[in-house]
PDB file of C-alpha atoms and ligand atoms in Angstrom:
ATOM      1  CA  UNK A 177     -12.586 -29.757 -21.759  1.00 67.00           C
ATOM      2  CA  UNK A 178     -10.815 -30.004 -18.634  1.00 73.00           C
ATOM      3  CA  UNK A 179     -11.959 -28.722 -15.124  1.00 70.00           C
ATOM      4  CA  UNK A 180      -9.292 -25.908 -15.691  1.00 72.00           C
ATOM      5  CA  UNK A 181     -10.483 -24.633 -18.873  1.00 80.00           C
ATOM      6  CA  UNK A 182     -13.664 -24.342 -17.399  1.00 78.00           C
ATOM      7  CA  UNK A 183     -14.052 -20.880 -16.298  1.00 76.00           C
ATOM      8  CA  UNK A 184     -16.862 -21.531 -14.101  1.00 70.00           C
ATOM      9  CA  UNK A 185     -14.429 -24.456 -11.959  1.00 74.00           C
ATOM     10  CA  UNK A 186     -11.561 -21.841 -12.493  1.00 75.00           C
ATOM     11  CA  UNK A 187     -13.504 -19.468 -10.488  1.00 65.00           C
ATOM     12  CA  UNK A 188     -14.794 -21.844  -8.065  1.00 64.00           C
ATOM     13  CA  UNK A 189     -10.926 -22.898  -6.736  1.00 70.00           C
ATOM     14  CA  UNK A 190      -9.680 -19.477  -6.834  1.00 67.00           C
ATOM     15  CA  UNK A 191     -12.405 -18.160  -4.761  1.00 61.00           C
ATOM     16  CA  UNK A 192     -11.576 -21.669  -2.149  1.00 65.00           C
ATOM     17  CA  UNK A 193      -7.583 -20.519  -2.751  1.00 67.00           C
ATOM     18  CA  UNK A 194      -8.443 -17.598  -1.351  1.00 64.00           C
ATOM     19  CA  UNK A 195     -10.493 -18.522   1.413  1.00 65.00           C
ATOM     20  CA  UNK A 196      -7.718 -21.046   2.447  1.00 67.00           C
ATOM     21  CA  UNK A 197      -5.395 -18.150   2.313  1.00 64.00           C
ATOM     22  CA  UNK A 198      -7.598 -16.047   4.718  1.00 66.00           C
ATOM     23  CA  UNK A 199      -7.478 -19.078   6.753  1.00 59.00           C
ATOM     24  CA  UNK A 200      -4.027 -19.891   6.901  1.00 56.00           C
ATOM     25  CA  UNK A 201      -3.990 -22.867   4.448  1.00 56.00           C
ATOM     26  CA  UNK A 202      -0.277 -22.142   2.794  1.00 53.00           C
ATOM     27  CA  UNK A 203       0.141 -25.310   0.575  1.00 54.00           C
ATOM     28  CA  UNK A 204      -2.258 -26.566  -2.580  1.00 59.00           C
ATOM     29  CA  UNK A 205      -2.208 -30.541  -2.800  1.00 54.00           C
ATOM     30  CA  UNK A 206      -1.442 -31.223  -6.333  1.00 54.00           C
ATOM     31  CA  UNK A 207      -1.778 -34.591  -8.462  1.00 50.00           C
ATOM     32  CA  UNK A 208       1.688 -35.183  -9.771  1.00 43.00           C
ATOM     33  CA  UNK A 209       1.973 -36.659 -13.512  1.00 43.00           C
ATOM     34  CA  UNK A 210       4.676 -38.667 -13.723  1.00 43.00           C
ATOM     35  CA  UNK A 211       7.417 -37.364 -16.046  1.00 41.00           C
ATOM     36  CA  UNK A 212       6.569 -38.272 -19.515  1.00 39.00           C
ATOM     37  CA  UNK A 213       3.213 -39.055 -18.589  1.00 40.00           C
ATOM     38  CA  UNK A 214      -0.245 -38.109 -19.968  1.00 41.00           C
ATOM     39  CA  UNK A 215      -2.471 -38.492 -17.204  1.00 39.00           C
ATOM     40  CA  UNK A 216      -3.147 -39.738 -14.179  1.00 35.00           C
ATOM     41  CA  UNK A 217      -1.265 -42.863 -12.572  1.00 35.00           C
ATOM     42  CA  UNK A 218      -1.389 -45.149  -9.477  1.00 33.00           C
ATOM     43  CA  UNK A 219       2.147 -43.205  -8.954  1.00 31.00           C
ATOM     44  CA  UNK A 220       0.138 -40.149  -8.240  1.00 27.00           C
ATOM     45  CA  UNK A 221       0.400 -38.677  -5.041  1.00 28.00           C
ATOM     46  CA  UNK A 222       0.103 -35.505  -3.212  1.00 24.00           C
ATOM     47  CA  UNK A 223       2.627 -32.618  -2.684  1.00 28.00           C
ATOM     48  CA  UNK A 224       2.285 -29.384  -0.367  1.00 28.00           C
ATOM     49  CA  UNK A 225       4.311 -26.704  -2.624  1.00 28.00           C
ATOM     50  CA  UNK A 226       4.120 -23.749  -0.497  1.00 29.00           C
ATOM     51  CA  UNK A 227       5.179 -20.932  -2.967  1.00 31.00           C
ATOM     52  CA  UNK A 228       2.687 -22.119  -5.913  1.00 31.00           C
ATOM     53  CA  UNK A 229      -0.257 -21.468  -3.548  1.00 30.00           C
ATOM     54  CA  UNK A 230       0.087 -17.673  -3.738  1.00 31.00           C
ATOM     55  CA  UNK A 231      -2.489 -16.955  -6.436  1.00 33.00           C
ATOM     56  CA  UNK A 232      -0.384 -14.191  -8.638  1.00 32.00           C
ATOM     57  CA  UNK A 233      -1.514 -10.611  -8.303  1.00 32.00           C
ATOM     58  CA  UNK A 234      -3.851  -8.142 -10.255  1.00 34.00           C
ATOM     59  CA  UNK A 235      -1.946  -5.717 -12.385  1.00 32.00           C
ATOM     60  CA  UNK A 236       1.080  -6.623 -14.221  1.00 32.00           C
ATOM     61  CA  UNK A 237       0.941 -11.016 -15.205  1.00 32.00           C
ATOM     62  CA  UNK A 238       4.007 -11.545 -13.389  1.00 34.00           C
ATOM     63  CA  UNK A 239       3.390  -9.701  -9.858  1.00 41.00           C
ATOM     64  CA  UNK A 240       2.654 -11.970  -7.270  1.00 46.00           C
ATOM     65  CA  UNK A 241       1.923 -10.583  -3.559  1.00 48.00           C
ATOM     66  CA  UNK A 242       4.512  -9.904  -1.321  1.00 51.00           C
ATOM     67  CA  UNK A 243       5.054 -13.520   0.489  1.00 55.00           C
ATOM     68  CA  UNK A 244       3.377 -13.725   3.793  1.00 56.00           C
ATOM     69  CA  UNK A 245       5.080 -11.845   6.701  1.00 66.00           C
ATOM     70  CA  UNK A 246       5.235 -13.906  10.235  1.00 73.00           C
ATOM     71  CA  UNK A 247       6.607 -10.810  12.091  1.00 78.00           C
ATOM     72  CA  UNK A 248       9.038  -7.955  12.151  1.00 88.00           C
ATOM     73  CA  UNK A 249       8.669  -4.508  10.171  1.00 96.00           C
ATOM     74  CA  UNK A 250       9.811  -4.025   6.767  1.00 95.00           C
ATOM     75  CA  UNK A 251      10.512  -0.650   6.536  1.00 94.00           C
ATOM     76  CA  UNK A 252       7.912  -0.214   3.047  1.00 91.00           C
ATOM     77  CA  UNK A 253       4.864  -1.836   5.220  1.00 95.00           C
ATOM     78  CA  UNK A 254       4.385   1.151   7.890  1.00 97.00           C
ATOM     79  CA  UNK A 255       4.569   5.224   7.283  1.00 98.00           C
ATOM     80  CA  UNK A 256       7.613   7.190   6.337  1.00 97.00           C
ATOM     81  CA  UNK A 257       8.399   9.309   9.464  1.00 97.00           C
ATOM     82  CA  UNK A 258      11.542  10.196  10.905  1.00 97.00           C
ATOM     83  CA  UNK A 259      13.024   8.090  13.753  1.00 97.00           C
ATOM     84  CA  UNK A 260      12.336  11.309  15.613  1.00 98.00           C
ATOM     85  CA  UNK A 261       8.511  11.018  14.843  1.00 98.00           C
ATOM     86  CA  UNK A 262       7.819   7.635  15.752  1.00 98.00           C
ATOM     87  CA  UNK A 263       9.713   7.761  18.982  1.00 98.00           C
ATOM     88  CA  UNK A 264       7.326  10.673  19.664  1.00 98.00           C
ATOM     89  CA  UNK A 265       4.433   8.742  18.540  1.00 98.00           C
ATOM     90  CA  UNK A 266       5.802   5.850  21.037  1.00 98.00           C
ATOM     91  CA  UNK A 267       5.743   7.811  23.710  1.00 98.00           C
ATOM     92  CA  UNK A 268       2.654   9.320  23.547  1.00 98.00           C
ATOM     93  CA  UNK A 269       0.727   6.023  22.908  1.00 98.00           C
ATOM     94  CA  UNK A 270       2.454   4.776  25.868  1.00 98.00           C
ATOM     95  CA  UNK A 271       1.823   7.977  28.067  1.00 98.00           C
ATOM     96  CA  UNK A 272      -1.699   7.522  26.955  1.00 98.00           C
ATOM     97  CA  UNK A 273      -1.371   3.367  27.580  1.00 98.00           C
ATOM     98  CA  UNK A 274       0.052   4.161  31.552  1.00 98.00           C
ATOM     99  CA  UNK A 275      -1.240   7.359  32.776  1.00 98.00           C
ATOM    100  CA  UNK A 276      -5.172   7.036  31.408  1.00 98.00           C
ATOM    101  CA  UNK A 277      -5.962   3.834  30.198  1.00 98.00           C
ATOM    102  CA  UNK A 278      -4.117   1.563  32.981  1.00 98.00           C
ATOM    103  CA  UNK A 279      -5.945   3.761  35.762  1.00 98.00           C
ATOM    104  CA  UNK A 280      -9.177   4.865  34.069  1.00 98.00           C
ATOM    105  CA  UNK A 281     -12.484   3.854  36.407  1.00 98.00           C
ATOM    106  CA  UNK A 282     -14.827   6.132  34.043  1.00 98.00           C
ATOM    107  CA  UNK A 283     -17.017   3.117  33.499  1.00 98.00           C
ATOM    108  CA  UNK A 284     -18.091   0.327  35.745  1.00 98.00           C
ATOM    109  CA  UNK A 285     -15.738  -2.237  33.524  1.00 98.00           C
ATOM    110  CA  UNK A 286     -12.669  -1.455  35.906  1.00 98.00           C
ATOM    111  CA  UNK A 287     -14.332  -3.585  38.736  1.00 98.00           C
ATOM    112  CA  UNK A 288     -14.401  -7.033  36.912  1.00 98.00           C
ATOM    113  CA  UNK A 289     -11.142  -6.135  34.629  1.00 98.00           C
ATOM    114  CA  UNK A 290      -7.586  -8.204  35.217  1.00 98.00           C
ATOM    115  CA  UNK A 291      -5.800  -5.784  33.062  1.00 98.00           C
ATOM    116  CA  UNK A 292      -6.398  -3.237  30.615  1.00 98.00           C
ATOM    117  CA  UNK A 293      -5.609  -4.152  27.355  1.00 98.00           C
ATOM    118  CA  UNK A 294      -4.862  -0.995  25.511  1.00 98.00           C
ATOM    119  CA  UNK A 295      -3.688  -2.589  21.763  1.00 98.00           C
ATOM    120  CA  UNK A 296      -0.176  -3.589  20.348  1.00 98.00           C
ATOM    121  CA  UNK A 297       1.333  -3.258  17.047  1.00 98.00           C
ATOM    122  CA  UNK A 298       3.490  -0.219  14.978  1.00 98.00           C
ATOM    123  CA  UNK A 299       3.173   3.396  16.450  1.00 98.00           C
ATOM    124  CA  UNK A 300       3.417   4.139  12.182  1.00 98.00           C
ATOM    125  CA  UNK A 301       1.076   1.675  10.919  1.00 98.00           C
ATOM    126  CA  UNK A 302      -0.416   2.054   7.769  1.00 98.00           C
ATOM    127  CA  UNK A 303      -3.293  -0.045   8.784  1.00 98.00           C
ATOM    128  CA  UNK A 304      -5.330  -0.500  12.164  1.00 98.00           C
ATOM    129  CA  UNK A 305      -8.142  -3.165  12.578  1.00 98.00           C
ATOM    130  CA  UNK A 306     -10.225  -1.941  15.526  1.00 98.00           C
ATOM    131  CA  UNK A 307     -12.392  -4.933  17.537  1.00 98.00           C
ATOM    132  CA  UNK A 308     -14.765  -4.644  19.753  1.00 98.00           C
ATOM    133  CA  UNK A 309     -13.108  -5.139  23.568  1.00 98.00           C
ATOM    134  CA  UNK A 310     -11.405  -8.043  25.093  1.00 98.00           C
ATOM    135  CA  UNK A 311     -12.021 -11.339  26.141  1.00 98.00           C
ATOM    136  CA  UNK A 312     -10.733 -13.771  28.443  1.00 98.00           C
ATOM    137  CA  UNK A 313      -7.259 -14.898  27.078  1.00 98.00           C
ATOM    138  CA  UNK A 314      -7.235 -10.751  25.916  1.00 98.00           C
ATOM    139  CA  UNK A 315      -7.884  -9.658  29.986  1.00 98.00           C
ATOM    140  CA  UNK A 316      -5.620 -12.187  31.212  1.00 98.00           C
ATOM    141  CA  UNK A 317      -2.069 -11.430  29.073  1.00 98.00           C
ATOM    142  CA  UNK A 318      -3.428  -7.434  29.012  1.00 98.00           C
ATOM    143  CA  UNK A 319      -3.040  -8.007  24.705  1.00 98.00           C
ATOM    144  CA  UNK A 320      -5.373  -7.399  21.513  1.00 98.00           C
ATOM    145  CA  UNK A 321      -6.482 -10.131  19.464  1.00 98.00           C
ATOM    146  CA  UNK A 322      -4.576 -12.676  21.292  1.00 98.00           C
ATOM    147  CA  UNK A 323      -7.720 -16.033  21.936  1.00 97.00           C
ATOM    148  CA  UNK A 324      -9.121 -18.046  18.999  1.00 97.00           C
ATOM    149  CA  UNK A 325     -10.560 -14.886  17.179  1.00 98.00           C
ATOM    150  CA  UNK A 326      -7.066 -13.271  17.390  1.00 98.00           C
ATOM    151  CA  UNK A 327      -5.388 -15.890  15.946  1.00 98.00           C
ATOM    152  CA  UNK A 328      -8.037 -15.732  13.438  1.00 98.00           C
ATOM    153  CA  UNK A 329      -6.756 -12.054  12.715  1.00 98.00           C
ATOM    154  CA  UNK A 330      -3.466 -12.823  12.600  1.00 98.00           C
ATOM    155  CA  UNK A 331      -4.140 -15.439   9.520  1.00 97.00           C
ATOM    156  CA  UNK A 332      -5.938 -12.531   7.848  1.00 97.00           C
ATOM    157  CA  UNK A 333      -2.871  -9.930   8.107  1.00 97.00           C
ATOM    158  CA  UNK A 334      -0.724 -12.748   6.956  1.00 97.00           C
ATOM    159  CA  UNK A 335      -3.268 -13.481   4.036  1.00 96.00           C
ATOM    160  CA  UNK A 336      -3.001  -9.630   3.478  1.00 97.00           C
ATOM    161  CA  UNK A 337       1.156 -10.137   3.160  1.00 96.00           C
ATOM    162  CA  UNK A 338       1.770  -8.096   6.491  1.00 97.00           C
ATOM    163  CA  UNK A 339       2.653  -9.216   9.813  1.00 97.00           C
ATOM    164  CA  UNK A 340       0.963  -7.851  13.307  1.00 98.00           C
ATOM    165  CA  UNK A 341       4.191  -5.982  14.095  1.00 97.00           C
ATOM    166  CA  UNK A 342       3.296  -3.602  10.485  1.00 98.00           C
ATOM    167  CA  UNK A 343      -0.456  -3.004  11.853  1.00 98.00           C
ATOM    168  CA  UNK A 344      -1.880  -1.623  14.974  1.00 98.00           C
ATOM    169  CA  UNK A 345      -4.616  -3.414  16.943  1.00 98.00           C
ATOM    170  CA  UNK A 346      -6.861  -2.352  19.171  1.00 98.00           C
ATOM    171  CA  UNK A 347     -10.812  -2.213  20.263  1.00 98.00           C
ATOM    172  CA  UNK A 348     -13.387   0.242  21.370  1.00 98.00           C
ATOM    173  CA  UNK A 349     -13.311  -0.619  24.774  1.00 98.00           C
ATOM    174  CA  UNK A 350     -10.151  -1.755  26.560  1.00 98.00           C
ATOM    175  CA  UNK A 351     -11.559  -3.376  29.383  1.00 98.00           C
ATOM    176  CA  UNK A 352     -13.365  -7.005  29.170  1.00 98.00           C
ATOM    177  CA  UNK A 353     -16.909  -6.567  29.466  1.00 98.00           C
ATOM    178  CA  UNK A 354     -18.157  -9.440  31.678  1.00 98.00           C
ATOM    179  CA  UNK A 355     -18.655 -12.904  30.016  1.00 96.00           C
ATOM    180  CA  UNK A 356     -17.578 -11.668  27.046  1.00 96.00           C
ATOM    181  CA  UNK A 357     -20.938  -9.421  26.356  1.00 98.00           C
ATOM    182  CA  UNK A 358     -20.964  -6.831  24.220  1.00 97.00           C
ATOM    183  CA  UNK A 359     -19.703  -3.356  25.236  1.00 98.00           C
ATOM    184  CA  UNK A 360     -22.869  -0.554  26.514  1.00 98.00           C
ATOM    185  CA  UNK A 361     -23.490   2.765  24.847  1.00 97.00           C
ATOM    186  CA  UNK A 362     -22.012   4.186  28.592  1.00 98.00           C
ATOM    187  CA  UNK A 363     -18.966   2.238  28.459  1.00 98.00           C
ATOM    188  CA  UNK A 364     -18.172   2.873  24.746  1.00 98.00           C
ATOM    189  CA  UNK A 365     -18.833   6.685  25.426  1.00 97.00           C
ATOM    190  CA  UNK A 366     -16.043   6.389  28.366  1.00 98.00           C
ATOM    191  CA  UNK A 367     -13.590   4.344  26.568  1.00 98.00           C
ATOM    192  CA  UNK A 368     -13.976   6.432  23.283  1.00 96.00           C
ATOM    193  CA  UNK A 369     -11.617   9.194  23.962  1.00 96.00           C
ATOM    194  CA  UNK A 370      -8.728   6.875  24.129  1.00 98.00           C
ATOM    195  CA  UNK A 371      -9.480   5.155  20.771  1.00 97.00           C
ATOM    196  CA  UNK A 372      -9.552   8.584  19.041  1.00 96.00           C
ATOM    197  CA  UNK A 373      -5.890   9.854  20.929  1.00 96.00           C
ATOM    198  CA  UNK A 374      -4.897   6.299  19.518  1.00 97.00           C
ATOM    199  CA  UNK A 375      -6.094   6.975  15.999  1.00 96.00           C
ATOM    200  CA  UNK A 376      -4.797  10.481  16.520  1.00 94.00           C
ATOM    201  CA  UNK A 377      -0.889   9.802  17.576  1.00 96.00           C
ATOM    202  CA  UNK A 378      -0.687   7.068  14.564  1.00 97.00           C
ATOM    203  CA  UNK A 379      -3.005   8.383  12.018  1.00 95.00           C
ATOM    204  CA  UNK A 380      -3.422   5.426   9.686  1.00 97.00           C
ATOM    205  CA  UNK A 381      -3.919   5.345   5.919  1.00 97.00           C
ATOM    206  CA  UNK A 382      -6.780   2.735   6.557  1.00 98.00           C
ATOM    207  CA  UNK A 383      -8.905   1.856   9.681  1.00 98.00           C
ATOM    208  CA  UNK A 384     -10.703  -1.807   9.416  1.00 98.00           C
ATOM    209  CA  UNK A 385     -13.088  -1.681  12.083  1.00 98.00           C
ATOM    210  CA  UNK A 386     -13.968  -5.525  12.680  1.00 98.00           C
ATOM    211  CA  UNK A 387     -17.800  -5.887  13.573  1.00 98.00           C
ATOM    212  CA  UNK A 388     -20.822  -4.014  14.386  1.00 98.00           C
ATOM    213  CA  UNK A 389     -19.375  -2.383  17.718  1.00 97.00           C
ATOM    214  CA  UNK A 390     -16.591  -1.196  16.179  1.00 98.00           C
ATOM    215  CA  UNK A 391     -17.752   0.342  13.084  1.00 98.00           C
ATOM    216  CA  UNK A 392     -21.328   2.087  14.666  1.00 98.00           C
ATOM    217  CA  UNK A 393     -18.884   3.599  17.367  1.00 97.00           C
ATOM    218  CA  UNK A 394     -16.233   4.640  14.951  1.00 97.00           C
ATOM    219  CA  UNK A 395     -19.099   6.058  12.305  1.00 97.00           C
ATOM    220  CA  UNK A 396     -21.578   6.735  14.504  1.00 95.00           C
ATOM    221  CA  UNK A 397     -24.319   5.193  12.839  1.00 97.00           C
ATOM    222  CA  UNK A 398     -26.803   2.496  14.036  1.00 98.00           C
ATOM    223  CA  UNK A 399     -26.276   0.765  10.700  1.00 98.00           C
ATOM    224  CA  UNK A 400     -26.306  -2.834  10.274  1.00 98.00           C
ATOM    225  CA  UNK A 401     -22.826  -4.441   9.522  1.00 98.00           C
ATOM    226  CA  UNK A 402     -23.732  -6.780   7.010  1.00 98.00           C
ATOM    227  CA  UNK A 403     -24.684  -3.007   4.912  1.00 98.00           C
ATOM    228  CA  UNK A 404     -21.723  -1.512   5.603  1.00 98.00           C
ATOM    229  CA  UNK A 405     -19.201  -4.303   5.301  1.00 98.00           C
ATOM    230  CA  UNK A 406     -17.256  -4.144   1.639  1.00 98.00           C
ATOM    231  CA  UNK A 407     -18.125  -0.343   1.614  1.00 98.00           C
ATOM    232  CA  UNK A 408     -15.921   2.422   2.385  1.00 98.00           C
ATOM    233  CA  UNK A 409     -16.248   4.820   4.806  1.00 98.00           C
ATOM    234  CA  UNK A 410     -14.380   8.059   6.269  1.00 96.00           C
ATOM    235  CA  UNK A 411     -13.718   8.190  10.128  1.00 96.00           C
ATOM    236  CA  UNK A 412     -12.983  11.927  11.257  1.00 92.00           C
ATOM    237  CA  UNK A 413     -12.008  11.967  14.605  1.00 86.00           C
ATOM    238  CA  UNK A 414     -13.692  14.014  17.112  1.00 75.00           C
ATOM    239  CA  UNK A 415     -10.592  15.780  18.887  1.00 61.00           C
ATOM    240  CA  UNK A 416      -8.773  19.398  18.128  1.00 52.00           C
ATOM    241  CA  UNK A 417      -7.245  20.949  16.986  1.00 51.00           C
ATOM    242  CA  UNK A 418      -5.349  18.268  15.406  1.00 56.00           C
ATOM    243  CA  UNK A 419      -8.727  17.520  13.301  1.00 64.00           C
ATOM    244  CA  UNK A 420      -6.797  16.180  10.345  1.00 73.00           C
ATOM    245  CA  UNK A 421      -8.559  14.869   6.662  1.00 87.00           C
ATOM    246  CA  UNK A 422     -10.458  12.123   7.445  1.00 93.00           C
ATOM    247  CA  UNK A 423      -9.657   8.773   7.236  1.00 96.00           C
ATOM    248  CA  UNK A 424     -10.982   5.385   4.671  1.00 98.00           C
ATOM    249  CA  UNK A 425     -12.587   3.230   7.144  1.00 98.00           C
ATOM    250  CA  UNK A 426     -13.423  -0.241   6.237  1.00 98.00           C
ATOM    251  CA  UNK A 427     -15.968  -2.226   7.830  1.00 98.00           C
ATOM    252  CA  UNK A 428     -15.895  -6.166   7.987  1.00 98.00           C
ATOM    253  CA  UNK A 429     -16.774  -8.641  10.106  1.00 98.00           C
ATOM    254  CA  UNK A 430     -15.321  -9.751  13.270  1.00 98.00           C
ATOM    255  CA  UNK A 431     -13.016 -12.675  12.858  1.00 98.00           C
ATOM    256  CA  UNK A 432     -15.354 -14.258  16.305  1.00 98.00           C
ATOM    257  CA  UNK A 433     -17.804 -14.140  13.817  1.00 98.00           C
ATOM    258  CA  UNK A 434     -16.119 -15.571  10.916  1.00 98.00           C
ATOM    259  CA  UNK A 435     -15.123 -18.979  13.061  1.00 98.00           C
ATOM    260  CA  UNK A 436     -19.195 -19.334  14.038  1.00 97.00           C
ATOM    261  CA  UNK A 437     -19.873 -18.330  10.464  1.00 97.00           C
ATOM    262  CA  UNK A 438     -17.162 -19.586   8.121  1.00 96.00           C
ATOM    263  CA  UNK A 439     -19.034 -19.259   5.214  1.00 95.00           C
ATOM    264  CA  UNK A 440     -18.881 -15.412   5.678  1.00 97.00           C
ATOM    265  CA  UNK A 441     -14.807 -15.781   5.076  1.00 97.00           C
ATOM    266  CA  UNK A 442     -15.235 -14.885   1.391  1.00 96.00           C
ATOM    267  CA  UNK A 443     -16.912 -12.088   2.319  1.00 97.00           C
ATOM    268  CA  UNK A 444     -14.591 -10.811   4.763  1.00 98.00           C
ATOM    269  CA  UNK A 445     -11.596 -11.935   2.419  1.00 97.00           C
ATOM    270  CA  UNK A 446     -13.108  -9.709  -0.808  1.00 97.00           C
ATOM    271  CA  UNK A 447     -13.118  -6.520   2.005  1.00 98.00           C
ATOM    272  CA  UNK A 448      -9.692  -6.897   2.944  1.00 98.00           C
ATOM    273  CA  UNK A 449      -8.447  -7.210  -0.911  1.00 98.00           C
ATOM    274  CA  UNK A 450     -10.482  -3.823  -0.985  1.00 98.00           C
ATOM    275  CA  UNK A 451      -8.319  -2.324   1.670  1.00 98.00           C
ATOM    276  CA  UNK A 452      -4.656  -4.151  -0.165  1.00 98.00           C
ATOM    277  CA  UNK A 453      -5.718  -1.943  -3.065  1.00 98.00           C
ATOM    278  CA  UNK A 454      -6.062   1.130  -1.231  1.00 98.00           C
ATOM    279  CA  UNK A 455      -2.532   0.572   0.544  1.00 98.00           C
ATOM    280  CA  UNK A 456      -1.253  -0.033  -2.694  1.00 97.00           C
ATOM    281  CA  UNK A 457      -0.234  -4.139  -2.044  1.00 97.00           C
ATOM    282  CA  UNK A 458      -0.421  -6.492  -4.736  1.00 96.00           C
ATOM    283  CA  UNK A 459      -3.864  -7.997  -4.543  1.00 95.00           C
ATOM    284  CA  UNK A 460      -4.624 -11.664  -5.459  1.00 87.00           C
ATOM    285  CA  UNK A 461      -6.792 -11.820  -8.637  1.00 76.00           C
TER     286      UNK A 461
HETATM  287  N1  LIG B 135     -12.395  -9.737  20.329  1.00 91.82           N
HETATM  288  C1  LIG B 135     -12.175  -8.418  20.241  1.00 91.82           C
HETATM  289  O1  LIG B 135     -13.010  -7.659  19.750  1.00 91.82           O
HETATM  290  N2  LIG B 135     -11.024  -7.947  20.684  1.00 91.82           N
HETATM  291  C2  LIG B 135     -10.084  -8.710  21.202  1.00 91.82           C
HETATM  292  O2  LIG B 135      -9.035  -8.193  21.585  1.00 91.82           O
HETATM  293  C3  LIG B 135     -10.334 -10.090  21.270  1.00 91.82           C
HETATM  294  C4  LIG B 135     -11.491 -10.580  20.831  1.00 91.82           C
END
């Protein structure tokens, strides 16, 4: 029998197809057989073939996941609203962005900060991943997600066939907490109010809080994340009147977690197929 009639080896490389997916591996090297050919030859030789990588998606035989978005919006990827809406919902996350966040000295995180980083992405997003607060590269260019861990992120959305422009990103705290430590209970309880307004204005289908800090502040719950991770959860957010329904929360790791611990990928990878399903995207099998 061989190695691909094995179902045991069949499940070993699509659980490593995935986790190259996650990480941003788009090719599969393949042995070529030469034409006419029964096995393996000194003419074989390896090929990157892009489009084969794509392990075909759950549900009908044929689907296969939307290819891998680099950028720009594709109108089926964020919420149905009115031009009318989301120009309302762009204004109010940037009244929120230059009249609160950019001045706000509630916490003592305002004296070491270069520039508040209040999150970037689609005012109609279906999905939001919310991290933890900034770091260096984040406080210097005043954007989410944008070091090593973001670009981690950013091979995850891709992995999940969206691009950053069809998400939202943000964190819990929008100024960097010295040396990159995490966030205090004071400063997450002064930065919270502008997390919820965010959630509020865009009011995602799904919220992916990414690590500990995120998901205890946005459940608040001492929980561990390795128990909540892969588990859904409902966020209700604290303001009113607008208290809507509440909304699926998925916990996972942090992607600065996954690069000091890549052996948690597969982990991380099976949460986000959880939250494809829930959006309704074709999900690798
Ligand atoms: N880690 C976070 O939690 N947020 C960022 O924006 C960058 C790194």
């Amino acid at each position: 029998m061989g190695i691909l009639e094995d179902p045991a080896w069949r499940a070993a490389i699509r659980r490593r197809l995935e986790i190259d997916l996650l990480l941003g591996v788009g090719y599969v090297p393949l042995k070529l057989t030469p034409a006419g050919g029964s096995g393996p030859s000194p003419a074989t030789r390896w090929r990157q073939d892009r489009p084969s990588a794509v392990p075909a998606a759950s549900g009908t035989a044929s689907a296969r996941p939307a290819p891998p978005a680099r950028s720009g919006v594709r109108p089926e990827m964020v919420q149905a609203v009115t031009a009318e809406e989301l120009q309302e919902r762009m204004q109010a996350l940037k009244a929120l962005d230059e009249n609160r966040v950019r001045v706000c000295r509630s916490c003592k995180l305002w004296e070491t900060r270069t520039r508040t980083v209040f999150g970037q992405g689609h005012a109609a997003a279906r999905l939001v991943f919310v991290g933890e607060g900034p770091g260096y590269e984040e406080d210097q260019q005043g954007l989410a997600f944008v070091g090593k861990a973001g670009q981690l992120l950013t091979r995850m959305i891709e992995a999940m066939g969206l691009s950053r422009d069809e998400v939202f990103i943000c964190n819990v705290v929008k100024c960097r907490p010295p040396d990159n430590r995490t966030p205090a209970p004071d400063e997450i309880a002064a930065c919270w109010p502008y997390l919820d307004e965010q959630l509020r204005i865009i009011r995602p289908e799904v919220i992916v809080a990414l690590g500990k800090p995120a998901a205890q502040t946005l459940l608040r719950t001492q929980e561990s994340i390795g128990r909540m991770r892969g588990h859904w959860f409902e966020y209700y957010t604290s303001g009113s009147p607008n208290v809507g329904p509440p909304t699926p929360l998925m916990p996972t790791y942090h992607p600065a977690y996954l690069l000091r611990s890549p052996a948690e990928k597969a982990k991380a990878w099976s949460d986000l197929k959880q939250v494809m399903a829930r959006l309704g995207l074709p999900v690798p099998r």
